[in-house]
Short mmCIF file of C-alpha atoms in Angstrom, two decimals:
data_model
loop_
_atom_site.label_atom_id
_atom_site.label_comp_id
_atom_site.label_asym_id
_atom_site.label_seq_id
_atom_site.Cartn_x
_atom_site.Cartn_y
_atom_site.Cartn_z
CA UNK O 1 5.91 -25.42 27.34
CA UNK O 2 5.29 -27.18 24.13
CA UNK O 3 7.74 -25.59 20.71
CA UNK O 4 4.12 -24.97 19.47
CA UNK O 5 3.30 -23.05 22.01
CA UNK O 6 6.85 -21.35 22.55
CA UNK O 7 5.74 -20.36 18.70
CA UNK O 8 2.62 -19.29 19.24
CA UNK O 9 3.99 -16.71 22.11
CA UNK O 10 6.43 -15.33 19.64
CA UNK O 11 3.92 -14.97 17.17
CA UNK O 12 5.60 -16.76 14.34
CA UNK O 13 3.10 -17.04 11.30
CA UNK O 14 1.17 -19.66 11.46
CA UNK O 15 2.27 -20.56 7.55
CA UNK O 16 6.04 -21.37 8.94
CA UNK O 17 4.63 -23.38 12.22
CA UNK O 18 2.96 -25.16 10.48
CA UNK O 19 4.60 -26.75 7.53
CA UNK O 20 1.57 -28.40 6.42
CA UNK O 21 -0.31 -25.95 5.97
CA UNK O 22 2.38 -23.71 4.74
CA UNK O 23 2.53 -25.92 1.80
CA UNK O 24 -0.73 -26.33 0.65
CA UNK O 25 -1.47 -22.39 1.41
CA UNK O 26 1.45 -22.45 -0.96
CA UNK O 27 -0.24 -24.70 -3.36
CA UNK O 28 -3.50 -23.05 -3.13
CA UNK O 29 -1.88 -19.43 -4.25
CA UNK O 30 -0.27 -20.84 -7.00
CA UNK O 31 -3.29 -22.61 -8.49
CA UNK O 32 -5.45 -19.30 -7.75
CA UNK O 33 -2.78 -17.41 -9.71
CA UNK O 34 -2.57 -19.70 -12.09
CA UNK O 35 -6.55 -19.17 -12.87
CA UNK O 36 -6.35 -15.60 -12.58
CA UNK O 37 -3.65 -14.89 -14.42
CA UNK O 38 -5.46 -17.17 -17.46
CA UNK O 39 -8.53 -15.42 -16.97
CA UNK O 40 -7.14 -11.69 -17.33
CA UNK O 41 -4.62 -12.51 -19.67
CA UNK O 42 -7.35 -14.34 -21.98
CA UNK O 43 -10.19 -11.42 -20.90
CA UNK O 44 -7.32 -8.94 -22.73
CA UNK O 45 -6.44 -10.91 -25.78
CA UNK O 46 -10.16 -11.27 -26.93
CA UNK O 47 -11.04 -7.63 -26.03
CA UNK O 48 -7.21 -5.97 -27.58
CA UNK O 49 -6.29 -8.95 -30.10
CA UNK O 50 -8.89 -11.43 -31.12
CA UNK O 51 -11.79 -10.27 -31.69
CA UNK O 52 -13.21 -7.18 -33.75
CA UNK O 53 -16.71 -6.75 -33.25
CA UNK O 54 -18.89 -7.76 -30.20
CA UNK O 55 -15.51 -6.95 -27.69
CA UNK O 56 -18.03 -7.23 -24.84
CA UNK O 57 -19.95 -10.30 -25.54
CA UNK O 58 -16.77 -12.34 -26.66
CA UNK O 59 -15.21 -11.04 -22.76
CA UNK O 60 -18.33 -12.09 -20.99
CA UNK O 61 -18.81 -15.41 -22.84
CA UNK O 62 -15.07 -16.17 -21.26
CA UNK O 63 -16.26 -14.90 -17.74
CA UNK O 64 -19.50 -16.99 -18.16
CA UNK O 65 -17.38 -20.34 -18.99
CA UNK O 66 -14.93 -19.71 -16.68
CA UNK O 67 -17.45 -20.10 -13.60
CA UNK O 68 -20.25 -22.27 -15.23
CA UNK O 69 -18.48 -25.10 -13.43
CA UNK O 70 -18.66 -24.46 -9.90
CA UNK O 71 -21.95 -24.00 -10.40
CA UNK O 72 -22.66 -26.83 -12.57
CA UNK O 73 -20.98 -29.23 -10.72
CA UNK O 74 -21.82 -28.83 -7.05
CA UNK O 75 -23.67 -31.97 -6.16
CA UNK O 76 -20.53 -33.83 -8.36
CA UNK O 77 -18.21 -31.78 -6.12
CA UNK O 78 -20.04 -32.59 -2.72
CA UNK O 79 -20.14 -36.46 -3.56
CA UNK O 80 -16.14 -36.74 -4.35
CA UNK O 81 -15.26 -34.63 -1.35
CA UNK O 82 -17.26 -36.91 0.86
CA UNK O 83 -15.63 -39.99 -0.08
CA UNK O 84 -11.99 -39.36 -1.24
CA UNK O 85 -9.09 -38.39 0.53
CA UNK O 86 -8.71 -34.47 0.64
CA UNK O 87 -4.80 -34.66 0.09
CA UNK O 88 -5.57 -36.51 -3.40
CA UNK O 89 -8.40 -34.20 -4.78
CA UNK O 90 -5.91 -31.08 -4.76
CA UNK O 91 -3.17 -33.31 -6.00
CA UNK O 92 -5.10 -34.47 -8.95
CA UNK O 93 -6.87 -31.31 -9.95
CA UNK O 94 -4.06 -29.26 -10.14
CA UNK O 95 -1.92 -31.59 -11.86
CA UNK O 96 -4.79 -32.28 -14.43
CA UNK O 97 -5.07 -28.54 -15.00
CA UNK O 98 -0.87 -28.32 -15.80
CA UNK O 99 -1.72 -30.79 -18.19
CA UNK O 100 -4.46 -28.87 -19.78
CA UNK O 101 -2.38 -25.14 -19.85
CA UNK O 102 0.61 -27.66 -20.95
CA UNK O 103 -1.24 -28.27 -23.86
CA UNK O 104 -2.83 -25.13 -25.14
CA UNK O 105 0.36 -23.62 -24.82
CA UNK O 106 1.99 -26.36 -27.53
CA UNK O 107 -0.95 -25.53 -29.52
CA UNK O 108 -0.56 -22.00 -29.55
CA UNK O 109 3.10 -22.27 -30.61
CA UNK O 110 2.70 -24.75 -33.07
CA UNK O 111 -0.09 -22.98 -34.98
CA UNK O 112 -2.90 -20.19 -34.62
CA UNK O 113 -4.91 -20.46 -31.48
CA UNK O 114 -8.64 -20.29 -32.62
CA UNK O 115 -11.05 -18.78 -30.08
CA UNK O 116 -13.34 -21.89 -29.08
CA UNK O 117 -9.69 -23.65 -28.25
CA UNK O 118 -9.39 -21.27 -25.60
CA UNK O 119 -13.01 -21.29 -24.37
CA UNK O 120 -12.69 -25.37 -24.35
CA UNK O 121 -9.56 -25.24 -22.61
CA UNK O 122 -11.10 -22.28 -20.13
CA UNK O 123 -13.74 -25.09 -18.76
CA UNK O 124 -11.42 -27.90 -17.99
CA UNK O 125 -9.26 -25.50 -16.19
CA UNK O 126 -12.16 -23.99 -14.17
CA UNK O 127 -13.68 -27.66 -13.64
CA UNK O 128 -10.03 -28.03 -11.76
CA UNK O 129 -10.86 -25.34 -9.92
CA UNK O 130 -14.03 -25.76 -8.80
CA UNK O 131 -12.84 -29.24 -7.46
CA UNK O 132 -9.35 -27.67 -5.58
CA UNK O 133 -11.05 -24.54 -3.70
CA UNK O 134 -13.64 -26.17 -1.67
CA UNK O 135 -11.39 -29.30 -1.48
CA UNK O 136 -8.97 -26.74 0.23
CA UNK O 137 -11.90 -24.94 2.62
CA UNK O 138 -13.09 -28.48 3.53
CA UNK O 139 -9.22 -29.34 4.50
CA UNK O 140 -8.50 -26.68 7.13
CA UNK O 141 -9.38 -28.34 10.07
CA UNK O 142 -7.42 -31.49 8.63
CA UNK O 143 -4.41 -28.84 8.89
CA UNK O 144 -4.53 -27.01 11.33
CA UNK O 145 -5.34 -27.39 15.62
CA UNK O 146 -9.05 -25.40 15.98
CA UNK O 147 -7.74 -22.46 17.76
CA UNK O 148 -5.65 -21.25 14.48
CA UNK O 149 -8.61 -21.67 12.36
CA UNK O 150 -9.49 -17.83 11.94
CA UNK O 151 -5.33 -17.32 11.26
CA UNK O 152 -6.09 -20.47 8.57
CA UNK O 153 -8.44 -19.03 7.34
CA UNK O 154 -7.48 -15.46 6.80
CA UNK O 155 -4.23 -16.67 4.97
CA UNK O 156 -6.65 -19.40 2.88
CA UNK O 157 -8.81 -16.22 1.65
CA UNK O 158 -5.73 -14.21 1.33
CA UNK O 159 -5.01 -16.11 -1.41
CA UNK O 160 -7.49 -14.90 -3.60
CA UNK O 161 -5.87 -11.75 -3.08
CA UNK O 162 -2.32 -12.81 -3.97
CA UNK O 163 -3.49 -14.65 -7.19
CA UNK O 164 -5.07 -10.84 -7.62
CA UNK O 165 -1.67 -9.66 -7.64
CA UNK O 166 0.48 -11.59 -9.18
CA UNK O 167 -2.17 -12.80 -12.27
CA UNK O 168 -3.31 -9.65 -13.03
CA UNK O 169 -0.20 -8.12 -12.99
CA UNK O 170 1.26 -10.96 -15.25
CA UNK O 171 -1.68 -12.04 -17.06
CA UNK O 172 -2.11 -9.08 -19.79
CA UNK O 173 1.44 -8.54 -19.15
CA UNK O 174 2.41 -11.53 -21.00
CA UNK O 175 -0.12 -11.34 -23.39
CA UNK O 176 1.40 -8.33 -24.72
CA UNK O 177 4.72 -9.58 -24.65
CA UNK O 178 4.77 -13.21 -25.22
CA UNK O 179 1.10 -14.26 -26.88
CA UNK O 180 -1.32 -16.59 -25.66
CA UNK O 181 1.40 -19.12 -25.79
CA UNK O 182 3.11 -17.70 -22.89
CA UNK O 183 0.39 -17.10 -20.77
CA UNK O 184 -0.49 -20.85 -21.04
CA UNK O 185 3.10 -21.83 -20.21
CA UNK O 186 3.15 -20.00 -17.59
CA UNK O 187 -0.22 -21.25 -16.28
CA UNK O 188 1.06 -24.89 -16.85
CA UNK O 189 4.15 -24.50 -14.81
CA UNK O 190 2.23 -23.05 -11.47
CA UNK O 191 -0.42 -25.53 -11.58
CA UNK O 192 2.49 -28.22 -11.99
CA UNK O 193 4.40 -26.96 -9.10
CA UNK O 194 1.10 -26.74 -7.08
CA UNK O 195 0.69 -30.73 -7.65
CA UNK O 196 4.47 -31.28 -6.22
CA UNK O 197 3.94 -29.31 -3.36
CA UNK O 198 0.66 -30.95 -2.23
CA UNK O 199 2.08 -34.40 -2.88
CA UNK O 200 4.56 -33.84 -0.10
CA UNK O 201 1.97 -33.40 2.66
CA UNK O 202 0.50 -35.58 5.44
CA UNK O 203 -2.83 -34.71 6.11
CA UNK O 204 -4.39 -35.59 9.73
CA UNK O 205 -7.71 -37.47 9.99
CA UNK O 206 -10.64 -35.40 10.00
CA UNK O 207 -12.39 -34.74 12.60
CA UNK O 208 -15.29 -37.03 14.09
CA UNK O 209 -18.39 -35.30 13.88
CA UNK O 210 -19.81 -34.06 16.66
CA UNK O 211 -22.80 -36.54 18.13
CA UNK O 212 -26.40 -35.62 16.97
CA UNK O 213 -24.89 -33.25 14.24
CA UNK O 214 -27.86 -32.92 11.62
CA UNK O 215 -31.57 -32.80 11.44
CA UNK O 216 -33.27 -35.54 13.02
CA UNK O 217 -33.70 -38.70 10.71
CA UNK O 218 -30.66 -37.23 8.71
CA UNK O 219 -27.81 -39.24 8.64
CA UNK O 220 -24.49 -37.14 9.68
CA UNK O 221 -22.71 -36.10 6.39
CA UNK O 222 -25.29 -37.93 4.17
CA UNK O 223 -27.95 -34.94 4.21
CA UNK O 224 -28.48 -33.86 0.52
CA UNK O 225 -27.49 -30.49 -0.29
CA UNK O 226 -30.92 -28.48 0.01
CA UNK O 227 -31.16 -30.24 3.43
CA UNK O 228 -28.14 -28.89 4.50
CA UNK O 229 -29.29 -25.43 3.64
CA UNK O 230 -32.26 -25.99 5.09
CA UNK O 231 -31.12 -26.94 8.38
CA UNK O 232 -28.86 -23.77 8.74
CA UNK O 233 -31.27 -20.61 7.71
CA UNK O 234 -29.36 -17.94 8.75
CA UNK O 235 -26.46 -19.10 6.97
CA UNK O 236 -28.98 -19.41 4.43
CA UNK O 237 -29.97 -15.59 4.40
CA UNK O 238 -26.58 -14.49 4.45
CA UNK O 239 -25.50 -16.79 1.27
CA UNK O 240 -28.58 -15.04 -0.80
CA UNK O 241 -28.08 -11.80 0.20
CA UNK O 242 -24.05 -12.45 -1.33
CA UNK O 243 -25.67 -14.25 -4.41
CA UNK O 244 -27.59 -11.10 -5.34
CA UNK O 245 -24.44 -8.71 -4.51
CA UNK O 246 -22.57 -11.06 -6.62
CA UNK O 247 -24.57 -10.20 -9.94
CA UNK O 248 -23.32 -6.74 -9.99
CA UNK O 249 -19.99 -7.53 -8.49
CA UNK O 250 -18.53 -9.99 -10.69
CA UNK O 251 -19.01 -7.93 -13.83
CA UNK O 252 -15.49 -6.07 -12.44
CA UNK O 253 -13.95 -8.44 -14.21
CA UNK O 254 -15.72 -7.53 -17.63
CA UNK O 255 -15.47 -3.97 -16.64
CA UNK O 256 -11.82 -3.51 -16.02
CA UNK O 257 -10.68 -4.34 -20.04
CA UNK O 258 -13.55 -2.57 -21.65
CA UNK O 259 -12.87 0.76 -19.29
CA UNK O 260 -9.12 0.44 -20.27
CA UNK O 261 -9.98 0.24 -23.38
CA UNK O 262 -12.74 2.69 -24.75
CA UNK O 263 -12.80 5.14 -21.38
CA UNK O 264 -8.65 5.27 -21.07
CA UNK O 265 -7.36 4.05 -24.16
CA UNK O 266 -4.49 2.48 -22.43
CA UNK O 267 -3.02 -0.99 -23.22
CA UNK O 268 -2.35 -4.14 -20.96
CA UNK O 269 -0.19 -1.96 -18.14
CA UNK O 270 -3.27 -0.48 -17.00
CA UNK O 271 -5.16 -3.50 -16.97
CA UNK O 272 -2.23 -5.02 -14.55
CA UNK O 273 -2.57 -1.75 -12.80
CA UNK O 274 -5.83 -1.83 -11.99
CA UNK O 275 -6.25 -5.65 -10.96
CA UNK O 276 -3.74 -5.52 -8.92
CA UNK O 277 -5.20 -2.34 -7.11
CA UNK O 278 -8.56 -4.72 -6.53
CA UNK O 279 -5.73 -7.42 -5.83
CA UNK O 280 -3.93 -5.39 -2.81
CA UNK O 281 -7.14 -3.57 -1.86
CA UNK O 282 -8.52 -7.16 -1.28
CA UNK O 283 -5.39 -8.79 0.80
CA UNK O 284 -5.26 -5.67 2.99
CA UNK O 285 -8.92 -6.52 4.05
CA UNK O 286 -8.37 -10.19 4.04
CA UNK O 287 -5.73 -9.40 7.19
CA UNK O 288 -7.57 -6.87 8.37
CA UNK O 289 -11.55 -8.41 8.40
CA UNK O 290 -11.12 -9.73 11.86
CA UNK O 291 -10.20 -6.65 13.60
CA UNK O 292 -13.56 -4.85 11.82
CA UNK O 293 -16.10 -4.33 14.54
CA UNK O 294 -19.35 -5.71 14.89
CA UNK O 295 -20.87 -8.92 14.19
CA UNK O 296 -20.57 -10.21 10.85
CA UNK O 297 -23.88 -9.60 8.91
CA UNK O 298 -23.69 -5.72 10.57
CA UNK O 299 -19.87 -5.11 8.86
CA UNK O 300 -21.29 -6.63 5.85
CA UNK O 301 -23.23 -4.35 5.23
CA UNK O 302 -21.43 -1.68 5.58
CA UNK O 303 -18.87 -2.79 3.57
CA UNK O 304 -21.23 -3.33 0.80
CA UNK O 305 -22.28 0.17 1.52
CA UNK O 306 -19.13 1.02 0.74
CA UNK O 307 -18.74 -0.61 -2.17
CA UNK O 308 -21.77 0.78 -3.85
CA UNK O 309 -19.42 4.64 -3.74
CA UNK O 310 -16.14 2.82 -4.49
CA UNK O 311 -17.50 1.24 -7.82
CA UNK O 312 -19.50 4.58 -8.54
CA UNK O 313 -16.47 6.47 -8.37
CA UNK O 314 -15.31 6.00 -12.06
CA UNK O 315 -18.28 6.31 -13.61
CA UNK O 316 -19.24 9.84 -11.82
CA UNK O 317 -15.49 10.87 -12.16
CA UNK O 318 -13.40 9.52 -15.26
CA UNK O 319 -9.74 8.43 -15.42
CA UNK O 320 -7.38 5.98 -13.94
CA UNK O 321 -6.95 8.08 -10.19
CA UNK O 322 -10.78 7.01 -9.81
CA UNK O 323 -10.84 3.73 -11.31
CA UNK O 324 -7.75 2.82 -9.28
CA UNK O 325 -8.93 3.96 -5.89
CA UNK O 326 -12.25 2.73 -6.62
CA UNK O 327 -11.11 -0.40 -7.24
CA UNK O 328 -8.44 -0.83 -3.97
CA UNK O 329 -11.20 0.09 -1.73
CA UNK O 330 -14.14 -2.44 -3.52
CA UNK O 331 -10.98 -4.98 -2.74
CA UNK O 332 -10.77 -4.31 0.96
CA UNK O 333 -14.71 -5.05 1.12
CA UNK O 334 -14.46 -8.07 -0.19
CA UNK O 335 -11.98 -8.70 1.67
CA UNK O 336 -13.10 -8.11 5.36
CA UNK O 337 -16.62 -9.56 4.19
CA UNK O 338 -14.39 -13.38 2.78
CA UNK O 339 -12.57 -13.85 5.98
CA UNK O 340 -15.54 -12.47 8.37
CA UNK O 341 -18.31 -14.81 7.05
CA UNK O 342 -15.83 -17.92 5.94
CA UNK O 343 -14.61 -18.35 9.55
CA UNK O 344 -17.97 -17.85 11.15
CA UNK O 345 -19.40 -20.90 8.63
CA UNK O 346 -16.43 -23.22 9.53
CA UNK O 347 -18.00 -22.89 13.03
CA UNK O 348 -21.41 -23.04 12.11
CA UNK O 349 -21.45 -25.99 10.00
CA UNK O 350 -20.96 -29.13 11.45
CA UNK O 351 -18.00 -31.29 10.38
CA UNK O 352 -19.85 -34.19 8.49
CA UNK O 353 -21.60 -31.29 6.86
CA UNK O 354 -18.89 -29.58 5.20
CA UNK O 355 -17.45 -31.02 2.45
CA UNK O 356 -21.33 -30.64 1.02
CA UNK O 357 -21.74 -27.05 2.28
CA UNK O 358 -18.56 -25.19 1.00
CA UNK O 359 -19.22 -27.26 -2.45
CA UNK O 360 -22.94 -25.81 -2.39
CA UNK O 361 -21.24 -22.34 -0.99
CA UNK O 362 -19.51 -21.65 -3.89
CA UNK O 363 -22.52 -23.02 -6.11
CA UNK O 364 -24.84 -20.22 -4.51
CA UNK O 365 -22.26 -17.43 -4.95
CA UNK O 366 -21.83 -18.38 -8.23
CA UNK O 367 -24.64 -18.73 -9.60
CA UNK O 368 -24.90 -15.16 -10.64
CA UNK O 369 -21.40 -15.34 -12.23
CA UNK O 370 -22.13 -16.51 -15.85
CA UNK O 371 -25.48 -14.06 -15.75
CA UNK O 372 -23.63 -11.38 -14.87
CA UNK O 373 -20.76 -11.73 -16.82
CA UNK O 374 -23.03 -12.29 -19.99
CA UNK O 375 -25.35 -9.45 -19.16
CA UNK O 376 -22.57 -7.15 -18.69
CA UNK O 377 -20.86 -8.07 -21.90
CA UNK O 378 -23.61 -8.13 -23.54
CA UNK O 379 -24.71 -4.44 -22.42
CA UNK O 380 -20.98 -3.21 -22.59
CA UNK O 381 -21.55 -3.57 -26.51
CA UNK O 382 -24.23 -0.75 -26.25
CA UNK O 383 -23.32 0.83 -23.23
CA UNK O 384 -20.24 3.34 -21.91
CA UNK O 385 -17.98 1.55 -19.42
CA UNK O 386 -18.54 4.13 -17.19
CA UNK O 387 -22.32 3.44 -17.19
CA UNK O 388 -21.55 -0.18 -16.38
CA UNK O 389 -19.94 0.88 -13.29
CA UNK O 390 -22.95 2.78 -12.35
CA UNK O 391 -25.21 0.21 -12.83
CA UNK O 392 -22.95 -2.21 -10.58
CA UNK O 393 -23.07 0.38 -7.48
CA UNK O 394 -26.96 0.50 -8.44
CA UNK O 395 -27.41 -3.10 -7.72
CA UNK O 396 -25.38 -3.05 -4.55
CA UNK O 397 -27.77 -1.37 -2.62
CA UNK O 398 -30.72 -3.89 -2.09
CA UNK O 399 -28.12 -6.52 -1.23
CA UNK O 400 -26.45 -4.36 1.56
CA UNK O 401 -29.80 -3.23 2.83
CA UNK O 402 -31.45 -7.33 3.06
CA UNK O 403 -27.88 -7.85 5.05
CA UNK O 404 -27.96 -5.30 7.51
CA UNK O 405 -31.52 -6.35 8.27
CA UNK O 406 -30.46 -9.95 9.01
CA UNK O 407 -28.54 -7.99 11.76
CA UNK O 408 -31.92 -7.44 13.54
CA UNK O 409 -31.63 -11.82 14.26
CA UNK O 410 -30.08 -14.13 16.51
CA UNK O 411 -27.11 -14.01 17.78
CA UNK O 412 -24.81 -16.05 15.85
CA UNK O 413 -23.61 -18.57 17.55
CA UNK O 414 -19.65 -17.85 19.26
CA UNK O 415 -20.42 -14.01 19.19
CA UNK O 416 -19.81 -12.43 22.21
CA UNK O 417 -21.94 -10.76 24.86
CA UNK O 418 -22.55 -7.59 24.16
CA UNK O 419 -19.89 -5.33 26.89
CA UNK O 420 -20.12 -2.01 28.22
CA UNK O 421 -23.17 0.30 27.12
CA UNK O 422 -26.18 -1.21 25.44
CA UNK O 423 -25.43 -2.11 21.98
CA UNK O 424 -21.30 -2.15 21.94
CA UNK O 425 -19.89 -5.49 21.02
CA UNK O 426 -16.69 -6.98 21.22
CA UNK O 427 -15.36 -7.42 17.41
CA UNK O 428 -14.80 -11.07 17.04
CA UNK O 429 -12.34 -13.27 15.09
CA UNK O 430 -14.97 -14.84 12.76
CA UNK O 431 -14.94 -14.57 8.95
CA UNK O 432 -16.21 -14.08 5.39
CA UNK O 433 -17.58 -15.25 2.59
CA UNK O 434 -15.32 -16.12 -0.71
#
């Protein structure tokens, strides 16, 4: 028997058997925390500090710039994943994005930070960004041996989780304490250490793709990024059904400050508090998402379901118990729903395909991130907090109901038989979207 699989039998995590991986895992959660801790600490200082009128708007502007990018540049993204090496993409991004916190933090201690600064300096870090995350999804099979691929990818979206934690317990934090100039340092010094980390890694060869992978007349890996989409509909269904959640989802993160502010009147504590409540909420489910029964589009829906009364919650019932619960169990969703869908498209999606597909991915789901974070800024100008929230759970339900009808489809592919009585199913150890 092999030391890997002596390992496996005792269970170790796969994030200590595998250096590799380990390290850019590593990498990945300090860039992610990097980014969120920037984007709450900034979301905090325009609402509580820098700006006096038009709170909302000047918070959803931010959230608007801060995912134009990976949106914007997909088809940029798809090309440079296709035709550089993985191991230099994360390398480059995330020291290029040290550089750029590096730099606004001189600024803001060497004189006053003005506004647009931070907005300019908000889009180079989230063009790093939307480089390094699909870079990252693309790289997991380059990391890992295919049967720890679920295990990969539970710790990858477990990530998003951590950076939860640790940014939004920092971000507004330091804000308070230390000014923008902080925060930036701060920023500057993970993505730095990110770069270093990453440097020091072999990466194996990719994969071959499989023969005949594509449409017919396609080219493997050279399919544009609509044909892609095209040739996987069901994938398809699920990735619209996510966009549309995603317009009433994302507008948490212009929520969270305004509610702090005009519903509690509390200061930068509570807004640590309560993202790191989504934060935990969101790595318990990432951990958990593969022991959820059913097949994925059926728990997706239910955890959408469950959303819609978690983000209700504070706006039926004020105060921080309601907003805090609320918020841990809307985590957990999105949780179980990242690391149930992400696993099952690593297996859908053949090889040549992916560096194209997770760029177009995270294009789809965020599409509806700079609408919905201007919309909601816009309306939390004229609108209660707590009527925001309402109007999130509100949205919710059309997206959960189109998912649980795509459970009425085929099979997806690796699901198992249904066992026992008519109808029971075996969970499986697929996963979610991001």
């Amino acid at each position: 028997m092999s030391a890997t699989d002596t390992a496996r039998g005792g269970r170790v995590p796969l994030v200590l058997r595998n250096r590799a991986f380990g390290a850019v895992w590593l990498g990945q959660v300090l860039t992610q925390a990097a980014a969120r801790m920037f984007q709450v600490g900034v979301a905090w200082w325009l609402v509580a500090y820098a700006v006096d009128g038009g709170r909302g708007l000047a918070s959803g502007l931010f959230m608007a710039v801060s995912t134009l990018p990976a949106v914007a540049l997909a088809p940029v993204v798809a090309r440079v994943l296709a035709r550089h090496e993985h191991r230099s993409v994360l390398r480059t991004t995330a020291a290029l994005a040290g550089a750029v916190a590096g730099a606004l933090a001189v600024w803001a201690w060497t004189s006053g930070l003005p506004v647009p600064a931070v907005y300019a300096a908000t889009l180079a870090l989230a063009t790093c960004q939307a480089f390094f995350d699909p870079c990252l999804t693309t790289s997991v099979p380059e990391l890992v041996d295919d049967e720890d691929i679920e295990t990969a990818t539970g710790f990858e979206l477990s990530t998003q989780s951590l950076a939860g934690l640790g940014g939004a317990l920092l971000g507004a934090l330091i804000v308070d304490r230390a000014g923008p100039a902080g925060l930036a340092a701060g920023c500057a010094a993970a993505y730095l250490a990110a770069a270093l980390l990453i440097a020091g890694v072999r990466f194996r060869t990719a994969p071959a793709p499989a023969e005949g992978a594509g449409d017919a007349g396609d080219e493997p890996g050279k399919r544009s990024l609509l044909g892609i989409l095209r040739s996987l509909p069901h994938v398809r269904r699920i990735l619209v059904c996510f966009t549309a959640a995603n317009l009433f989802t994302t507008a948490v993160f212009v929520v969270i400050p305004l509610y702090t502010r005009t519903e509690l009147g509390d200061g930068g504590g509570t807004v640590a508090l309560l993202e790191a409540c989504l934060g935990t909420g969101t790595l318990i489910g990432s951990f958990t998402g593969a022991r959820v029964p059913g097949r994925p589009t059926t728990a997706g829906a239910y955890c959408l379901a469950l959303m819609t009364l978690a983000l209700a919650l504070p706006g039926l019932v004020p105060g921080r118990p309601a907003i805090a619960g609320g918020l841990a169990v809307a985590g957990w969703c999105v949780g179980v729903i990242g690391v149930r869908f992400v696993a099952l498209f690593q297996r859908l999606v053949p090889t040549a395909d992916k560096p194209g597909f997770f760029a177009v991915m995270q294009a789809v789901l965020g599409a509806s991130f700079p609408v919905a974070s201007l919309l909601f800024g816009l309306a939390g100008d004229h609108l209660s907090a707590r009527a925001l929230c309402l109007i999130q759970a509100a949205g919710l339900v059309p997206a959960a109901c189109a998912l649980a009808l795509l459970g009425t489809g085929p099979r997806e592919p690796g699901a198992p038989e249904p066992a026992g009585a008519a109808g029971a199913r075996t969970p499986e150890p697929v996963g979610g979207e991001r």
